[in-house]
Amino acid sequence: MKTYYDNVLKEENTALRFPSFKNGDGFQKLVASMPDDQALGEWELHTLEDMRWNDNHQRPIKYWSRDIIKSMRWLMRQPAYAEHFIYAPQRWFNSDTPPKRLYTEMHTADW
């Protein structure tokens, strides 16, 4: 990731501007200094010893995860996302005559 950020920051015609840091190290230090990152809990490495990718890739499957409850608590405390959360089911309809009910997201389904 550090190399990716270094490359993005070197691009002259990019629409993205990052005044807080000049390279990937600066970005990583900025993220590490964020106090809410600790509220998410530590990353944990897991290995599925009894599973393989396929016959050609026999190595065990490894993945990283965090506690989903801690992650959801952190996410729901973020003011930037507050207006995007939906806490109750909704019924959406299209503009046809007669209107037809739309089922597009979890909150538009029958609960």
PDB file of N, CA and C in Angstrom:
ATOM      1  N   MET A   1       0.822  -1.196   0.000  1.00  0.00           N
ATOM      2  CA  MET A   1       0.000   0.000   0.000  1.00  0.00           C
ATOM      3  C   MET A   1       0.864   1.257   0.000  1.00  0.00           C
ATOM      4  N   LYS A   2       1.999   1.219   0.692  1.00  0.00           N
ATOM      5  CA  LYS A   2       2.863   2.386   0.753  1.00  0.00           C
ATOM      6  C   LYS A   2       3.285   2.797  -0.652  1.00  0.00           C
ATOM      7  N   THR A   3       3.667   1.829  -1.487  1.00  0.00           N
ATOM      8  CA  THR A   3       4.093   2.120  -2.857  1.00  0.00           C
ATOM      9  C   THR A   3       2.947   2.725  -3.658  1.00  0.00           C
ATOM     10  N   TYR A   4       1.729   2.210  -3.477  1.00  0.00           N
ATOM     11  CA  TYR A   4       0.568   2.760  -4.180  1.00  0.00           C
ATOM     12  C   TYR A   4       0.388   4.229  -3.825  1.00  0.00           C
ATOM     13  N   TYR A   5       0.432   4.561  -2.539  1.00  0.00           N
ATOM     14  CA  TYR A   5       0.248   5.955  -2.120  1.00  0.00           C
ATOM     15  C   TYR A   5       1.386   6.833  -2.626  1.00  0.00           C
ATOM     16  N   ASP A   6       2.605   6.296  -2.605  1.00  0.00           N
ATOM     17  CA  ASP A   6       3.732   7.060  -3.151  1.00  0.00           C
ATOM     18  C   ASP A   6       3.474   7.406  -4.611  1.00  0.00           C
ATOM     19  N   ASN A   7       2.995   6.435  -5.391  1.00  0.00           N
ATOM     20  CA  ASN A   7       2.732   6.662  -6.818  1.00  0.00           C
ATOM     21  C   ASN A   7       1.608   7.665  -7.030  1.00  0.00           C
ATOM     22  N   VAL A   8       0.543   7.572  -6.255  1.00  0.00           N
ATOM     23  CA  VAL A   8      -0.570   8.520  -6.388  1.00  0.00           C
ATOM     24  C   VAL A   8      -0.099   9.930  -6.080  1.00  0.00           C
ATOM     25  N   LEU A   9       0.689  10.069  -5.032  1.00  0.00           N
ATOM     26  CA  LEU A   9       1.153  11.400  -4.629  1.00  0.00           C
ATOM     27  C   LEU A   9       2.145  12.007  -5.611  1.00  0.00           C
ATOM     28  N   LYS A  10       2.788  11.171  -6.436  1.00  0.00           N
ATOM     29  CA  LYS A  10       3.751  11.664  -7.428  1.00  0.00           C
ATOM     30  C   LYS A  10       3.057  12.142  -8.709  1.00  0.00           C
ATOM     31  N   GLU A  11       1.822  11.726  -8.941  1.00  0.00           N
ATOM     32  CA  GLU A  11       1.105  12.105 -10.157  1.00  0.00           C
ATOM     33  C   GLU A  11       0.826  13.601 -10.157  1.00  0.00           C
ATOM     34  N   GLU A  12       1.171  14.245 -11.263  1.00  0.00           N
ATOM     35  CA  GLU A  12       0.993  15.699 -11.351  1.00  0.00           C
ATOM     36  C   GLU A  12      -0.447  16.087 -11.665  1.00  0.00           C
ATOM     37  N   ASN A  13      -1.133  15.311 -12.477  1.00  0.00           N
ATOM     38  CA  ASN A  13      -2.463  15.691 -12.945  1.00  0.00           C
ATOM     39  C   ASN A  13      -3.593  15.044 -12.146  1.00  0.00           C
ATOM     40  N   THR A  14      -3.284  14.530 -10.987  1.00  0.00           N
ATOM     41  CA  THR A  14      -4.348  13.904 -10.212  1.00  0.00           C
ATOM     42  C   THR A  14      -5.273  14.959  -9.619  1.00  0.00           C
ATOM     43  N   ALA A  15      -6.552  14.629  -9.512  1.00  0.00           N
ATOM     44  CA  ALA A  15      -7.523  15.550  -8.923  1.00  0.00           C
ATOM     45  C   ALA A  15      -7.452  15.487  -7.394  1.00  0.00           C
ATOM     46  N   LEU A  16      -6.766  14.471  -6.877  1.00  0.00           N
ATOM     47  CA  LEU A  16      -6.681  14.310  -5.427  1.00  0.00           C
ATOM     48  C   LEU A  16      -5.537  15.159  -4.890  1.00  0.00           C
ATOM     49  N   ARG A  17      -5.788  15.864  -3.812  1.00  0.00           N
ATOM     50  CA  ARG A  17      -4.751  16.668  -3.164  1.00  0.00           C
ATOM     51  C   ARG A  17      -4.685  16.271  -1.699  1.00  0.00           C
ATOM     52  N   PHE A  18      -3.497  15.976  -1.235  1.00  0.00           N
ATOM     53  CA  PHE A  18      -3.298  15.531   0.134  1.00  0.00           C
ATOM     54  C   PHE A  18      -2.321  16.465   0.832  1.00  0.00           C
ATOM     55  N   PRO A  19      -2.777  17.565   1.405  1.00  0.00           N
ATOM     56  CA  PRO A  19      -1.855  18.508   2.037  1.00  0.00           C
ATOM     57  C   PRO A  19      -1.255  17.996   3.343  1.00  0.00           C
ATOM     58  N   SER A  20      -1.836  16.952   3.954  1.00  0.00           N
ATOM     59  CA  SER A  20      -1.374  16.494   5.263  1.00  0.00           C
ATOM     60  C   SER A  20      -0.107  15.647   5.206  1.00  0.00           C
ATOM     61  N   PHE A  21       0.201  15.084   4.042  1.00  0.00           N
ATOM     62  CA  PHE A  21       1.378  14.230   3.948  1.00  0.00           C
ATOM     63  C   PHE A  21       1.911  14.248   2.524  1.00  0.00           C
ATOM     64  N   LYS A  22       3.179  13.848   2.388  1.00  0.00           N
ATOM     65  CA  LYS A  22       3.854  13.926   1.087  1.00  0.00           C
ATOM     66  C   LYS A  22       4.185  12.567   0.491  1.00  0.00           C
ATOM     67  N   ASN A  23       4.073  11.483   1.282  1.00  0.00           N
ATOM     68  CA  ASN A  23       4.391  10.155   0.761  1.00  0.00           C
ATOM     69  C   ASN A  23       3.593   9.097   1.518  1.00  0.00           C
ATOM     70  N   GLY A  24       3.798   7.827   1.121  1.00  0.00           N
ATOM     71  CA  GLY A  24       3.063   6.733   1.740  1.00  0.00           C
ATOM     72  C   GLY A  24       3.350   6.572   3.215  1.00  0.00           C
ATOM     73  N   ASP A  25       4.600   6.851   3.630  1.00  0.00           N
ATOM     74  CA  ASP A  25       4.922   6.772   5.064  1.00  0.00           C
ATOM     75  C   ASP A  25       4.088   7.768   5.858  1.00  0.00           C
ATOM     76  N   GLY A  26       3.956   8.979   5.329  1.00  0.00           N
ATOM     77  CA  GLY A  26       3.158   9.999   6.003  1.00  0.00           C
ATOM     78  C   GLY A  26       1.712   9.579   6.129  1.00  0.00           C
ATOM     79  N   PHE A  27       1.185   8.945   5.073  1.00  0.00           N
ATOM     80  CA  PHE A  27      -0.196   8.473   5.109  1.00  0.00           C
ATOM     81  C   PHE A  27      -0.364   7.392   6.173  1.00  0.00           C
ATOM     82  N   GLN A  28       0.553   6.423   6.204  1.00  0.00           N
ATOM     83  CA  GLN A  28       0.454   5.342   7.180  1.00  0.00           C
ATOM     84  C   GLN A  28       0.561   5.870   8.609  1.00  0.00           C
ATOM     85  N   LYS A  29       1.423   6.862   8.837  1.00  0.00           N
ATOM     86  CA  LYS A  29       1.537   7.455  10.172  1.00  0.00           C
ATOM     87  C   LYS A  29       0.255   8.179  10.558  1.00  0.00           C
ATOM     88  N   LEU A  30      -0.369   8.846   9.578  1.00  0.00           N
ATOM     89  CA  LEU A  30      -1.617   9.549   9.843  1.00  0.00           C
ATOM     90  C   LEU A  30      -2.718   8.560  10.246  1.00  0.00           C
ATOM     91  N   VAL A  31      -2.838   7.460   9.510  1.00  0.00           N
ATOM     92  CA  VAL A  31      -3.851   6.450   9.830  1.00  0.00           C
ATOM     93  C   VAL A  31      -3.566   5.829  11.189  1.00  0.00           C
ATOM     94  N   ALA A  32      -2.296   5.521  11.468  1.00  0.00           N
ATOM     95  CA  ALA A  32      -1.940   4.899  12.744  1.00  0.00           C
ATOM     96  C   ALA A  32      -2.224   5.823  13.919  1.00  0.00           C
ATOM     97  N   SER A  33      -2.185   7.126  13.689  1.00  0.00           N
ATOM     98  CA  SER A  33      -2.412   8.073  14.783  1.00  0.00           C
ATOM     99  C   SER A  33      -3.884   8.332  15.046  1.00  0.00           C
ATOM    100  N   MET A  34      -4.762   7.814  14.211  1.00  0.00           N
ATOM    101  CA  MET A  34      -6.188   8.033  14.400  1.00  0.00           C
ATOM    102  C   MET A  34      -6.653   7.283  15.649  1.00  0.00           C
ATOM    103  N   PRO A  35      -7.249   7.976  16.623  1.00  0.00           N
ATOM    104  CA  PRO A  35      -7.628   7.311  17.867  1.00  0.00           C
ATOM    105  C   PRO A  35      -8.727   6.271  17.688  1.00  0.00           C
ATOM    106  N   ASP A  36      -9.628   6.457  16.751  1.00  0.00           N
ATOM    107  CA  ASP A  36     -10.730   5.513  16.568  1.00  0.00           C
ATOM    108  C   ASP A  36     -10.273   4.181  16.017  1.00  0.00           C
ATOM    109  N   ASP A  37      -9.088   4.131  15.405  1.00  0.00           N
ATOM    110  CA  ASP A  37      -8.606   2.879  14.850  1.00  0.00           C
ATOM    111  C   ASP A  37      -8.467   1.824  15.945  1.00  0.00           C
ATOM    112  N   GLN A  38      -8.092   2.233  17.145  1.00  0.00           N
ATOM    113  CA  GLN A  38      -7.952   1.296  18.250  1.00  0.00           C
ATOM    114  C   GLN A  38      -9.312   0.773  18.713  1.00  0.00           C
ATOM    115  N   ALA A  39     -10.344   1.554  18.521  1.00  0.00           N
ATOM    116  CA  ALA A  39     -11.686   1.121  18.907  1.00  0.00           C
ATOM    117  C   ALA A  39     -12.163  -0.052  18.060  1.00  0.00           C
ATOM    118  N   LEU A  40     -11.559  -0.228  16.900  1.00  0.00           N
ATOM    119  CA  LEU A  40     -11.937  -1.334  16.025  1.00  0.00           C
ATOM    120  C   LEU A  40     -11.378  -2.660  16.496  1.00  0.00           C
ATOM    121  N   GLY A  41     -10.418  -2.642  17.393  1.00  0.00           N
ATOM    122  CA  GLY A  41      -9.788  -3.872  17.841  1.00  0.00           C
ATOM    123  C   GLY A  41      -8.610  -4.233  16.945  1.00  0.00           C
ATOM    124  N   GLU A  42      -7.880  -5.232  17.367  1.00  0.00           N
ATOM    125  CA  GLU A  42      -6.693  -5.664  16.625  1.00  0.00           C
ATOM    126  C   GLU A  42      -7.077  -6.565  15.456  1.00  0.00           C
ATOM    127  N   TRP A  43      -6.266  -6.511  14.402  1.00  0.00           N
ATOM    128  CA  TRP A  43      -6.420  -7.454  13.299  1.00  0.00           C
ATOM    129  C   TRP A  43      -5.926  -8.813  13.774  1.00  0.00           C
ATOM    130  N   GLU A  44      -6.608  -9.872  13.396  1.00  0.00           N
ATOM    131  CA  GLU A  44      -6.217 -11.227  13.758  1.00  0.00           C
ATOM    132  C   GLU A  44      -6.039 -12.054  12.487  1.00  0.00           C
ATOM    133  N   LEU A  45      -4.920 -12.790  12.425  1.00  0.00           N
ATOM    134  CA  LEU A  45      -4.649 -13.664  11.284  1.00  0.00           C
ATOM    135  C   LEU A  45      -5.243 -15.042  11.567  1.00  0.00           C
ATOM    136  N   HIS A  46      -5.994 -15.569  10.611  1.00  0.00           N
ATOM    137  CA  HIS A  46      -6.604 -16.887  10.727  1.00  0.00           C
ATOM    138  C   HIS A  46      -6.127 -17.763   9.574  1.00  0.00           C
ATOM    139  N   THR A  47      -6.041 -19.058   9.817  1.00  0.00           N
ATOM    140  CA  THR A  47      -5.656 -20.013   8.782  1.00  0.00           C
ATOM    141  C   THR A  47      -6.672 -21.141   8.760  1.00  0.00           C
ATOM    142  N   LEU A  48      -7.182 -21.421   7.584  1.00  0.00           N
ATOM    143  CA  LEU A  48      -8.094 -22.553   7.406  1.00  0.00           C
ATOM    144  C   LEU A  48      -7.252 -23.732   6.939  1.00  0.00           C
ATOM    145  N   GLU A  49      -6.811 -24.538   7.886  1.00  0.00           N
ATOM    146  CA  GLU A  49      -5.890 -25.640   7.579  1.00  0.00           C
ATOM    147  C   GLU A  49      -6.542 -26.719   6.717  1.00  0.00           C
ATOM    148  N   ASP A  50      -7.834 -26.929   6.901  1.00  0.00           N
ATOM    149  CA  ASP A  50      -8.496 -28.019   6.183  1.00  0.00           C
ATOM    150  C   ASP A  50      -9.094 -27.575   4.845  1.00  0.00           C
ATOM    151  N   MET A  51      -8.810 -26.338   4.419  1.00  0.00           N
ATOM    152  CA  MET A  51      -9.328 -25.853   3.136  1.00  0.00           C
ATOM    153  C   MET A  51      -8.184 -25.387   2.250  1.00  0.00           C
ATOM    154  N   ARG A  52      -8.331 -25.574   0.941  1.00  0.00           N
ATOM    155  CA  ARG A  52      -7.333 -25.147  -0.029  1.00  0.00           C
ATOM    156  C   ARG A  52      -8.039 -24.332  -1.100  1.00  0.00           C
ATOM    157  N   TRP A  53      -7.248 -23.475  -1.795  1.00  0.00           N
ATOM    158  CA  TRP A  53      -7.846 -22.659  -2.859  1.00  0.00           C
ATOM    159  C   TRP A  53      -8.406 -23.543  -3.951  1.00  0.00           C
ATOM    160  N   ASN A  54      -7.602 -24.473  -4.449  1.00  0.00           N
ATOM    161  CA  ASN A  54      -8.034 -25.445  -5.456  1.00  0.00           C
ATOM    162  C   ASN A  54      -6.919 -26.482  -5.613  1.00  0.00           C
ATOM    163  N   ASP A  55      -7.056 -27.387  -6.543  1.00  0.00           N
ATOM    164  CA  ASP A  55      -6.065 -28.456  -6.712  1.00  0.00           C
ATOM    165  C   ASP A  55      -4.688 -27.922  -7.089  1.00  0.00           C
ATOM    166  N   ASN A  56      -4.643 -26.799  -7.788  1.00  0.00           N
ATOM    167  CA  ASN A  56      -3.361 -26.233  -8.209  1.00  0.00           C
ATOM    168  C   ASN A  56      -2.690 -25.404  -7.120  1.00  0.00           C
ATOM    169  N   HIS A  57      -3.445 -24.953  -6.133  1.00  0.00           N
ATOM    170  CA  HIS A  57      -2.927 -24.125  -5.049  1.00  0.00           C
ATOM    171  C   HIS A  57      -3.272 -24.805  -3.732  1.00  0.00           C
ATOM    172  N   GLN A  58      -2.375 -25.620  -3.269  1.00  0.00           N
ATOM    173  CA  GLN A  58      -2.634 -26.462  -2.108  1.00  0.00           C
ATOM    174  C   GLN A  58      -2.340 -25.795  -0.766  1.00  0.00           C
ATOM    175  N   ARG A  59      -1.854 -24.567  -0.785  1.00  0.00           N
ATOM    176  CA  ARG A  59      -1.574 -23.886   0.484  1.00  0.00           C
ATOM    177  C   ARG A  59      -2.875 -23.623   1.242  1.00  0.00           C
ATOM    178  N   PRO A  60      -2.817 -23.654   2.572  1.00  0.00           N
ATOM    179  CA  PRO A  60      -4.017 -23.329   3.363  1.00  0.00           C
ATOM    180  C   PRO A  60      -4.454 -21.887   3.117  1.00  0.00           C
ATOM    181  N   ILE A  61      -5.723 -21.614   3.287  1.00  0.00           N
ATOM    182  CA  ILE A  61      -6.274 -20.281   3.101  1.00  0.00           C
ATOM    183  C   ILE A  61      -6.012 -19.462   4.358  1.00  0.00           C
ATOM    184  N   LYS A  62      -5.431 -18.274   4.185  1.00  0.00           N
ATOM    185  CA  LYS A  62      -5.184 -17.367   5.303  1.00  0.00           C
ATOM    186  C   LYS A  62      -5.972 -16.089   5.065  1.00  0.00           C
ATOM    187  N   TYR A  63      -6.495 -15.512   6.146  1.00  0.00           N
ATOM    188  CA  TYR A  63      -7.229 -14.255   6.037  1.00  0.00           C
ATOM    189  C   TYR A  63      -7.118 -13.478   7.344  1.00  0.00           C
ATOM    190  N   TRP A  64      -7.339 -12.172   7.246  1.00  0.00           N
ATOM    191  CA  TRP A  64      -7.300 -11.276   8.406  1.00  0.00           C
ATOM    192  C   TRP A  64      -8.719 -10.853   8.739  1.00  0.00           C
ATOM    193  N   SER A  65      -9.003 -10.677  10.024  1.00  0.00           N
ATOM    194  CA  SER A  65     -10.340 -10.211  10.419  1.00  0.00           C
ATOM    195  C   SER A  65     -10.247  -9.387  11.699  1.00  0.00           C
ATOM    196  N   ARG A  66     -11.322  -8.664  11.964  1.00  0.00           N
ATOM    197  CA  ARG A  66     -11.508  -7.920  13.207  1.00  0.00           C
ATOM    198  C   ARG A  66     -12.849  -8.310  13.799  1.00  0.00           C
ATOM    199  N   ASP A  67     -13.043  -7.985  15.057  1.00  0.00           N
ATOM    200  CA  ASP A  67     -14.309  -8.246  15.726  1.00  0.00           C
ATOM    201  C   ASP A  67     -15.409  -7.429  15.041  1.00  0.00           C
ATOM    202  N   ILE A  68     -16.419  -8.098  14.505  1.00  0.00           N
ATOM    203  CA  ILE A  68     -17.461  -7.421  13.735  1.00  0.00           C
ATOM    204  C   ILE A  68     -18.304  -6.506  14.624  1.00  0.00           C
ATOM    205  N   ILE A  69     -18.510  -6.857  15.877  1.00  0.00           N
ATOM    206  CA  ILE A  69     -19.306  -6.014  16.774  1.00  0.00           C
ATOM    207  C   ILE A  69     -18.576  -4.702  17.044  1.00  0.00           C
ATOM    208  N   LYS A  70     -17.281  -4.774  17.348  1.00  0.00           N
ATOM    209  CA  LYS A  70     -16.494  -3.558  17.566  1.00  0.00           C
ATOM    210  C   LYS A  70     -16.471  -2.704  16.298  1.00  0.00           C
ATOM    211  N   SER A  71     -16.352  -3.358  15.161  1.00  0.00           N
ATOM    212  CA  SER A  71     -16.319  -2.623  13.892  1.00  0.00           C
ATOM    213  C   SER A  71     -17.634  -1.907  13.627  1.00  0.00           C
ATOM    214  N   MET A  72     -18.754  -2.562  13.897  1.00  0.00           N
ATOM    215  CA  MET A  72     -20.057  -1.938  13.676  1.00  0.00           C
ATOM    216  C   MET A  72     -20.297  -0.793  14.658  1.00  0.00           C
ATOM    217  N   ARG A  73     -19.865  -0.957  15.903  1.00  0.00           N
ATOM    218  CA  ARG A  73     -19.991   0.137  16.873  1.00  0.00           C
ATOM    219  C   ARG A  73     -19.211   1.359  16.401  1.00  0.00           C
ATOM    220  N   TRP A  74     -17.998   1.123  15.920  1.00  0.00           N
ATOM    221  CA  TRP A  74     -17.172   2.223  15.418  1.00  0.00           C
ATOM    222  C   TRP A  74     -17.859   2.898  14.229  1.00  0.00           C
ATOM    223  N   LEU A  75     -18.328   2.090  13.286  1.00  0.00           N
ATOM    224  CA  LEU A  75     -18.965   2.616  12.081  1.00  0.00           C
ATOM    225  C   LEU A  75     -20.198   3.451  12.414  1.00  0.00           C
ATOM    226  N   MET A  76     -21.009   2.977  13.328  1.00  0.00           N
ATOM    227  CA  MET A  76     -22.254   3.673  13.650  1.00  0.00           C
ATOM    228  C   MET A  76     -22.024   4.942  14.472  1.00  0.00           C
ATOM    229  N   ARG A  77     -20.828   5.123  15.048  1.00  0.00           N
ATOM    230  CA  ARG A  77     -20.509   6.348  15.780  1.00  0.00           C
ATOM    231  C   ARG A  77     -19.947   7.445  14.876  1.00  0.00           C
ATOM    232  N   GLN A  78     -19.709   7.146  13.617  1.00  0.00           N
ATOM    233  CA  GLN A  78     -19.086   8.121  12.734  1.00  0.00           C
ATOM    234  C   GLN A  78     -20.118   9.124  12.217  1.00  0.00           C
ATOM    235  N   PRO A  79     -19.963  10.402  12.533  1.00  0.00           N
ATOM    236  CA  PRO A  79     -20.930  11.411  12.098  1.00  0.00           C
ATOM    237  C   PRO A  79     -21.036  11.520  10.580  1.00  0.00           C
ATOM    238  N   ALA A  80     -19.964  11.218   9.866  1.00  0.00           N
ATOM    239  CA  ALA A  80     -19.986  11.334   8.404  1.00  0.00           C
ATOM    240  C   ALA A  80     -20.959  10.349   7.767  1.00  0.00           C
ATOM    241  N   TYR A  81     -21.260   9.244   8.449  1.00  0.00           N
ATOM    242  CA  TYR A  81     -22.157   8.231   7.888  1.00  0.00           C
ATOM    243  C   TYR A  81     -23.573   8.319   8.426  1.00  0.00           C
ATOM    244  N   ALA A  82     -23.817   9.166   9.398  1.00  0.00           N
ATOM    245  CA  ALA A  82     -25.097   9.199  10.109  1.00  0.00           C
ATOM    246  C   ALA A  82     -26.294   9.363   9.173  1.00  0.00           C
ATOM    247  N   GLU A  83     -26.196  10.221   8.196  1.00  0.00           N
ATOM    248  CA  GLU A  83     -27.346  10.461   7.307  1.00  0.00           C
ATOM    249  C   GLU A  83     -27.585   9.317   6.328  1.00  0.00           C
ATOM    250  N   HIS A  84     -26.677   8.358   6.256  1.00  0.00           N
ATOM    251  CA  HIS A  84     -26.819   7.248   5.314  1.00  0.00           C
ATOM    252  C   HIS A  84     -27.373   5.978   5.964  1.00  0.00           C
ATOM    253  N   PHE A  85     -27.481   5.956   7.287  1.00  0.00           N
ATOM    254  CA  PHE A  85     -28.004   4.781   7.965  1.00  0.00           C
ATOM    255  C   PHE A  85     -29.519   4.760   7.911  1.00  0.00           C
ATOM    256  N   ILE A  86     -30.066   3.571   7.789  1.00  0.00           N
ATOM    257  CA  ILE A  86     -31.512   3.378   7.792  1.00  0.00           C
ATOM    258  C   ILE A  86     -31.812   2.358   8.885  1.00  0.00           C
ATOM    259  N   TYR A  87     -32.670   2.732   9.824  1.00  0.00           N
ATOM    260  CA  TYR A  87     -32.908   1.917  11.002  1.00  0.00           C
ATOM    261  C   TYR A  87     -34.253   1.205  10.989  1.00  0.00           C
ATOM    262  N   ALA A  88     -35.042   1.391   9.958  1.00  0.00           N
ATOM    263  CA  ALA A  88     -36.354   0.755   9.902  1.00  0.00           C
ATOM    264  C   ALA A  88     -36.660   0.372   8.457  1.00  0.00           C
ATOM    265  N   PRO A  89     -37.522  -0.617   8.265  1.00  0.00           N
ATOM    266  CA  PRO A  89     -37.867  -1.008   6.893  1.00  0.00           C
ATOM    267  C   PRO A  89     -38.606   0.112   6.164  1.00  0.00           C
ATOM    268  N   GLN A  90     -38.441   0.139   4.857  1.00  0.00           N
ATOM    269  CA  GLN A  90     -39.121   1.124   4.022  1.00  0.00           C
ATOM    270  C   GLN A  90     -39.737   0.416   2.817  1.00  0.00           C
ATOM    271  N   ARG A  91     -40.798   0.999   2.312  1.00  0.00           N
ATOM    272  CA  ARG A  91     -41.408   0.472   1.080  1.00  0.00           C
ATOM    273  C   ARG A  91     -41.149   1.467  -0.037  1.00  0.00           C
ATOM    274  N   TRP A  92     -40.441   1.011  -1.049  1.00  0.00           N
ATOM    275  CA  TRP A  92     -40.135   1.860  -2.201  1.00  0.00           C
ATOM    276  C   TRP A  92     -40.946   1.393  -3.392  1.00  0.00           C
ATOM    277  N   PHE A  93     -41.377   2.367  -4.237  1.00  0.00           N
ATOM    278  CA  PHE A  93     -42.167   2.059  -5.418  1.00  0.00           C
ATOM    279  C   PHE A  93     -41.584   2.792  -6.612  1.00  0.00           C
ATOM    280  N   ASN A  94     -41.773   2.199  -7.797  1.00  0.00           N
ATOM    281  CA  ASN A  94     -41.316   2.889  -9.005  1.00  0.00           C
ATOM    282  C   ASN A  94     -42.392   3.864  -9.478  1.00  0.00           C
ATOM    283  N   SER A  95     -42.143   4.518 -10.595  1.00  0.00           N
ATOM    284  CA  SER A  95     -43.071   5.550 -11.078  1.00  0.00           C
ATOM    285  C   SER A  95     -44.077   5.020 -12.101  1.00  0.00           C
ATOM    286  N   ASP A  96     -44.162   3.696 -12.263  1.00  0.00           N
ATOM    287  CA  ASP A  96     -45.140   3.125 -13.199  1.00  0.00           C
ATOM    288  C   ASP A  96     -46.558   3.359 -12.703  1.00  0.00           C
ATOM    289  N   THR A  97     -47.514   3.197 -13.619  1.00  0.00           N
ATOM    290  CA  THR A  97     -48.923   3.258 -13.251  1.00  0.00           C
ATOM    291  C   THR A  97     -49.522   1.901 -13.566  1.00  0.00           C
ATOM    292  N   PRO A  98     -49.967   1.150 -12.631  1.00  0.00           N
ATOM    293  CA  PRO A  98     -49.868   1.360 -11.193  1.00  0.00           C
ATOM    294  C   PRO A  98     -48.430   1.115 -10.720  1.00  0.00           C
ATOM    295  N   PRO A  99     -48.042   1.737  -9.618  1.00  0.00           N
ATOM    296  CA  PRO A  99     -46.669   1.574  -9.121  1.00  0.00           C
ATOM    297  C   PRO A  99     -46.383   0.141  -8.693  1.00  0.00           C
ATOM    298  N   LYS A 100     -45.153  -0.290  -8.918  1.00  0.00           N
ATOM    299  CA  LYS A 100     -44.717  -1.620  -8.493  1.00  0.00           C
ATOM    300  C   LYS A 100     -43.693  -1.445  -7.375  1.00  0.00           C
ATOM    301  N   ARG A 101     -43.813  -2.308  -6.396  1.00  0.00           N
ATOM    302  CA  ARG A 101     -42.894  -2.212  -5.263  1.00  0.00           C
ATOM    303  C   ARG A 101     -41.492  -2.648  -5.681  1.00  0.00           C
ATOM    304  N   LEU A 102     -40.497  -1.916  -5.185  1.00  0.00           N
ATOM    305  CA  LEU A 102     -39.102  -2.208  -5.483  1.00  0.00           C
ATOM    306  C   LEU A 102     -38.451  -2.881  -4.284  1.00  0.00           C
ATOM    307  N   TYR A 103     -37.679  -3.899  -4.556  1.00  0.00           N
ATOM    308  CA  TYR A 103     -36.884  -4.581  -3.539  1.00  0.00           C
ATOM    309  C   TYR A 103     -35.426  -4.453  -3.981  1.00  0.00           C
ATOM    310  N   THR A 104     -34.740  -3.441  -3.465  1.00  0.00           N
ATOM    311  CA  THR A 104     -33.386  -3.188  -3.931  1.00  0.00           C
ATOM    312  C   THR A 104     -32.333  -3.350  -2.849  1.00  0.00           C
ATOM    313  N   GLU A 105     -32.690  -3.129  -1.613  1.00  0.00           N
ATOM    314  CA  GLU A 105     -31.764  -3.216  -0.496  1.00  0.00           C
ATOM    315  C   GLU A 105     -32.432  -3.994   0.631  1.00  0.00           C
ATOM    316  N   MET A 106     -31.675  -4.358   1.640  1.00  0.00           N
ATOM    317  CA  MET A 106     -32.227  -5.130   2.742  1.00  0.00           C
ATOM    318  C   MET A 106     -33.383  -4.407   3.421  1.00  0.00           C
ATOM    319  N   HIS A 107     -33.283  -3.101   3.566  1.00  0.00           N
ATOM    320  CA  HIS A 107     -34.330  -2.364   4.281  1.00  0.00           C
ATOM    321  C   HIS A 107     -35.600  -2.172   3.455  1.00  0.00           C
ATOM    322  N   THR A 108     -35.593  -2.560   2.175  1.00  0.00           N
ATOM    323  CA  THR A 108     -36.801  -2.463   1.355  1.00  0.00           C
ATOM    324  C   THR A 108     -37.544  -3.799   1.273  1.00  0.00           C
ATOM    325  N   ALA A 109     -37.014  -4.825   1.922  1.00  0.00           N
ATOM    326  CA  ALA A 109     -37.656  -6.137   1.890  1.00  0.00           C
ATOM    327  C   ALA A 109     -38.739  -6.235   2.962  1.00  0.00           C
ATOM    328  N   ASP A 110     -39.493  -7.323   2.949  1.00  0.00           N
ATOM    329  CA  ASP A 110     -40.491  -7.566   3.992  1.00  0.00           C
ATOM    330  C   ASP A 110     -39.755  -8.124   5.215  1.00  0.00           C
ATOM    331  N   TRP A 111     -39.885  -7.433   6.341  1.00  0.00           N
ATOM    332  CA  TRP A 111     -39.193  -7.868   7.561  1.00  0.00           C
ATOM    333  C   TRP A 111     -40.141  -8.702   8.378  1.00  0.00           C
TER     334      TRP A 111
END
